[in-house]
Amino acid sequence: MSGGVTGADQPTANRGRTSIADVVVVKVAGIAAREIPGVYDMGGGLSRTIGAVRDRVPGGRPNVGRGVKVEVGERQTAVDLDLIV
């Protein structure tokens, strides 16, 4: 067996690690939360005000992570959402 073989049938010590960046989790959670019926907006008052100004700037992109805070650990992730319903 070669040292580069990895897979579910291999012992945990021999497998590689997959890590997901916090910013990716923020974007996925923000997009998913906005798709829920009844969610009007996300973020606190100041965050929404700044976001509204940013959305009006030509060439600006909406911040899908507004109102989302995450903590990504080794085996679990905590997600906090500020929702306006």
PDB file of C-alpha atoms in Angstrom:
ATOM      1  CA  MET A   1       0.000   0.000   0.000  1.00  0.00           C
ATOM      2  CA  SER A   2       1.441   3.402  -0.911  1.00  0.00           C
ATOM      3  CA  GLY A   3       1.695   6.302   1.532  1.00  0.00           C
ATOM      4  CA  GLY A   4      -0.505   8.526  -0.658  1.00  0.00           C
ATOM      5  CA  VAL A   5      -3.628   6.339  -0.512  1.00  0.00           C
ATOM      6  CA  THR A   6      -6.438   7.994   1.379  1.00  0.00           C
ATOM      7  CA  GLY A   7     -10.087   7.213   1.814  1.00  0.00           C
ATOM      8  CA  ALA A   8     -12.813   6.182   4.212  1.00  0.00           C
ATOM      9  CA  ASP A   9     -11.336   2.684   4.518  1.00  0.00           C
ATOM     10  CA  GLN A  10      -8.030   4.095   5.823  1.00  0.00           C
ATOM     11  CA  PRO A  11      -7.337   4.745   9.538  1.00  0.00           C
ATOM     12  CA  THR A  12      -8.011   8.306  10.667  1.00  0.00           C
ATOM     13  CA  ALA A  13      -4.315   8.952  11.281  1.00  0.00           C
ATOM     14  CA  ASN A  14      -3.544   8.258   7.600  1.00  0.00           C
ATOM     15  CA  ARG A  15      -6.278  10.435   6.090  1.00  0.00           C
ATOM     16  CA  GLY A  16      -5.881  14.086   5.164  1.00  0.00           C
ATOM     17  CA  ARG A  17      -7.683  17.010   6.763  1.00  0.00           C
ATOM     18  CA  THR A  18     -10.339  19.191   5.226  1.00  0.00           C
ATOM     19  CA  SER A  19     -10.773  22.682   6.591  1.00  0.00           C
ATOM     20  CA  ILE A  20     -13.455  25.161   5.595  1.00  0.00           C
ATOM     21  CA  ALA A  21     -12.710  28.874   5.912  1.00  0.00           C
ATOM     22  CA  ASP A  22     -14.936  30.953   8.181  1.00  0.00           C
ATOM     23  CA  VAL A  23     -15.840  33.292   5.315  1.00  0.00           C
ATOM     24  CA  VAL A  24     -17.250  30.359   3.303  1.00  0.00           C
ATOM     25  CA  VAL A  25     -19.486  29.315   6.199  1.00  0.00           C
ATOM     26  CA  VAL A  26     -20.624  32.942   6.632  1.00  0.00           C
ATOM     27  CA  LYS A  27     -21.627  33.212   2.970  1.00  0.00           C
ATOM     28  CA  VAL A  28     -23.442  29.860   2.869  1.00  0.00           C
ATOM     29  CA  ALA A  29     -25.330  30.602   6.103  1.00  0.00           C
ATOM     30  CA  GLY A  30     -26.232  34.120   4.903  1.00  0.00           C
ATOM     31  CA  ILE A  31     -27.541  32.904   1.548  1.00  0.00           C
ATOM     32  CA  ALA A  32     -29.516  30.079   3.191  1.00  0.00           C
ATOM     33  CA  ALA A  33     -31.057  32.362   5.834  1.00  0.00           C
ATOM     34  CA  ARG A  34     -32.195  34.884   3.214  1.00  0.00           C
ATOM     35  CA  GLU A  35     -34.055  32.119   1.357  1.00  0.00           C
ATOM     36  CA  ILE A  36     -36.315  31.405   4.355  1.00  0.00           C
ATOM     37  CA  PRO A  37     -39.845  32.781   3.811  1.00  0.00           C
ATOM     38  CA  GLY A  38     -40.540  35.665   6.188  1.00  0.00           C
ATOM     39  CA  VAL A  39     -36.931  36.878   6.547  1.00  0.00           C
ATOM     40  CA  TYR A  40     -37.069  40.539   5.548  1.00  0.00           C
ATOM     41  CA  ASP A  41     -33.451  41.527   6.173  1.00  0.00           C
ATOM     42  CA  MET A  42     -30.414  40.629   8.230  1.00  0.00           C
ATOM     43  CA  GLY A  43     -28.045  42.499  10.512  1.00  0.00           C
ATOM     44  CA  GLY A  44     -28.270  45.132  13.213  1.00  0.00           C
ATOM     45  CA  GLY A  45     -29.348  48.732  12.639  1.00  0.00           C
ATOM     46  CA  LEU A  46     -25.914  50.178  11.849  1.00  0.00           C
ATOM     47  CA  SER A  47     -25.000  47.148   9.738  1.00  0.00           C
ATOM     48  CA  ARG A  48     -28.162  47.512   7.647  1.00  0.00           C
ATOM     49  CA  THR A  49     -27.554  51.251   7.178  1.00  0.00           C
ATOM     50  CA  ILE A  50     -24.010  50.722   5.953  1.00  0.00           C
ATOM     51  CA  GLY A  51     -25.206  47.837   3.763  1.00  0.00           C
ATOM     52  CA  ALA A  52     -27.884  50.044   2.172  1.00  0.00           C
ATOM     53  CA  VAL A  53     -25.251  52.655   1.290  1.00  0.00           C
ATOM     54  CA  ARG A  54     -22.920  49.965  -0.083  1.00  0.00           C
ATOM     55  CA  ASP A  55     -25.720  48.500  -2.236  1.00  0.00           C
ATOM     56  CA  ARG A  56     -26.249  51.902  -3.883  1.00  0.00           C
ATOM     57  CA  VAL A  57     -22.601  52.404  -4.831  1.00  0.00           C
ATOM     58  CA  PRO A  58     -22.042  51.551  -8.520  1.00  0.00           C
ATOM     59  CA  GLY A  59     -20.121  48.305  -8.838  1.00  0.00           C
ATOM     60  CA  GLY A  60     -20.816  47.359  -5.228  1.00  0.00           C
ATOM     61  CA  ARG A  61     -21.940  43.854  -4.363  1.00  0.00           C
ATOM     62  CA  PRO A  62     -24.436  42.966  -1.663  1.00  0.00           C
ATOM     63  CA  ASN A  63     -22.868  41.599   1.501  1.00  0.00           C
ATOM     64  CA  VAL A  64     -24.489  38.183   1.958  1.00  0.00           C
ATOM     65  CA  GLY A  65     -22.633  37.781   5.248  1.00  0.00           C
ATOM     66  CA  ARG A  66     -24.280  40.777   6.924  1.00  0.00           C
ATOM     67  CA  GLY A  67     -25.899  39.638  10.162  1.00  0.00           C
ATOM     68  CA  VAL A  68     -23.971  36.346  10.299  1.00  0.00           C
ATOM     69  CA  LYS A  69     -21.261  35.458  12.825  1.00  0.00           C
ATOM     70  CA  VAL A  70     -19.577  32.054  12.879  1.00  0.00           C
ATOM     71  CA  GLU A  71     -17.054  30.123  14.934  1.00  0.00           C
ATOM     72  CA  VAL A  72     -15.620  27.159  13.046  1.00  0.00           C
ATOM     73  CA  GLY A  73     -14.036  24.473  15.188  1.00  0.00           C
ATOM     74  CA  GLU A  74     -12.469  21.084  14.526  1.00  0.00           C
ATOM     75  CA  ARG A  75     -15.740  19.131  14.585  1.00  0.00           C
ATOM     76  CA  GLN A  76     -18.537  21.676  14.899  1.00  0.00           C
ATOM     77  CA  THR A  77     -19.533  25.190  13.937  1.00  0.00           C
ATOM     78  CA  ALA A  78     -21.568  27.791  15.806  1.00  0.00           C
ATOM     79  CA  VAL A  79     -23.617  30.234  13.713  1.00  0.00           C
ATOM     80  CA  ASP A  80     -25.294  33.378  15.105  1.00  0.00           C
ATOM     81  CA  LEU A  81     -27.864  35.131  12.907  1.00  0.00           C
ATOM     82  CA  ASP A  82     -29.381  38.613  13.293  1.00  0.00           C
ATOM     83  CA  LEU A  83     -32.715  38.319  11.462  1.00  0.00           C
ATOM     84  CA  ILE A  84     -35.428  40.852  10.706  1.00  0.00           C
ATOM     85  CA  VAL A  85     -38.694  38.956  10.170  1.00  0.00           C
TER      86      VAL A  85
END
